[in-house]
Amino acid sequence: MLRLYTHPACLQHDPGPGQAESPARLRAVLQALDHDRFAAIDRVEAPRASREQLLRVHDAAYVERLLSSAPASGTLRLDEDTLMSPASAEAALRAAGAVVAAVDAVIAGRDGHAFCAVRPPGHHATADQAMGFCLFNNIAVAAAHALAAHGLKRIAIADFDVHHGNGTQAIFATEPRVLFISSHQSPLYPETGREDERGVGNIVNAPLSPGDGSYEFRELWDGMLLPRLHAFKPQLVLVSAGFDAHRDDPLADLRLNHEDFAWITERLVALAPAHAGGRLVSSLEGGYNLSALAASATAHVGALLD
Ligand SMILES: [Zn+2]
C-alpha cells in the first residue's frame, strides 16, 4: 500500500521569478505521477500541521512569526534563498501536516509506505530559523510526532538530498531516539555535515566529493550507511528525499542518475520490514532540474510501490 500526500496550497507557495525552488517543481512531480503505472496509489489531501505538532521542534516565537509574516501580495525575503508569498504559510502547514499524517497512516496500517509530494521543503529549517528554501522542518516535525504521539523509541531519518540536512541534524543532535543519516556533497551549501559532527552518536554524516557519481554513492550507502541503519533497528524509517544529486541538477555537482534513486529507495524499503514493520515515509526535499526531478521522483515512487 502506497499513499501519496499532497495539497494544492503547496503549488501556490511562490517565491517568485528566477527562484530555483518553484511551483513548477511540484507540478513536474505530480504530472509524472499522473500515469497508469501509479494508478494503485492512494492519493490523500494533506491536513495542516497543528501548532502542538510544530512546537515539538520549532520555537513558539518562530512559529508565530512565520504564520503571521506571509505578505498580502508579492514576496517577503526571509534569507538569501528563502521567500514567502501570500500562500506560503498555508503551504508550510500542509507540507508539515502531510508528513505527520503519513506517519499516522503507516503506523496505523502496520505495513505501508507513503510519499509526501510537498513544498516548501524542510531539512534546512532549524528550530528558530527559515533557510535554504525551507520554512518548517517537515521531516523533523513528523519524527517528533512519531516519538511523542506514538511512543516510538527508534526512528531513522535517511537524507540523500545533495545538501546536508543541517536543520534536521541540529534539531535532533541530542535526541538518541532519532538516528540521522546523511549523504551529501561537500563542500556545498550549507557547509555543515562533516564526519566529526556526531551528535550523541546518533548523527552519521557521509560527505561525497564534487564529481562523485553512482559508484561512490552506492559504495557509501552499502558499505557504511545502510549497515548503521540496520544496527539501529528503527521502528520507522523516514526519508528526506531530495533529488538534487542528479547529474543534471543546476545547484550541485554530483553525478547520480534516476536509477540511483530507485536503488537507494529499494535498499531503504528492504530495510524497513526487518525492524520497522515495513513502515516508511518519504518526503520531497530538493531537485531543481525539472525533467531530472520528474524522472528521479518517479523512480523513487516506483520503488516504493513495487
Ligand atoms: Zn538540496
XYZ file of N, CA and C and ligand atoms in Angstrom, residues 123-124 161-163 244 285-288, ligand 1:
31
model
N 14.413 20.332 5.183
C 15.526 19.841 6.008
C 16.565 20.887 6.429
N 16.510 22.092 5.844
C 17.412 23.156 6.321
C 16.812 23.986 7.460
N 19.359 13.930 -0.014
C 19.437 15.220 -0.718
C 20.924 15.599 -0.846
N 21.268 16.290 -1.927
C 22.684 16.608 -2.153
C 23.223 17.611 -1.133
N 22.308 18.344 -0.497
C 22.718 19.290 0.552
C 22.570 18.631 1.920
N 18.456 16.321 -5.910
C 19.400 17.269 -6.498
C 20.827 16.744 -6.576
N 12.333 16.732 -0.788
C 13.173 17.883 -0.415
C 13.557 18.614 -1.706
N 14.834 18.514 -2.140
C 15.261 19.288 -3.298
C 15.150 18.553 -4.627
N 15.729 19.178 -5.664
C 15.663 18.676 -7.032
C 15.228 19.813 -7.921
N 16.140 20.348 -8.751
C 15.894 21.646 -9.381
C 15.986 21.642 -10.905
Zn 19.065 20.030 -1.694
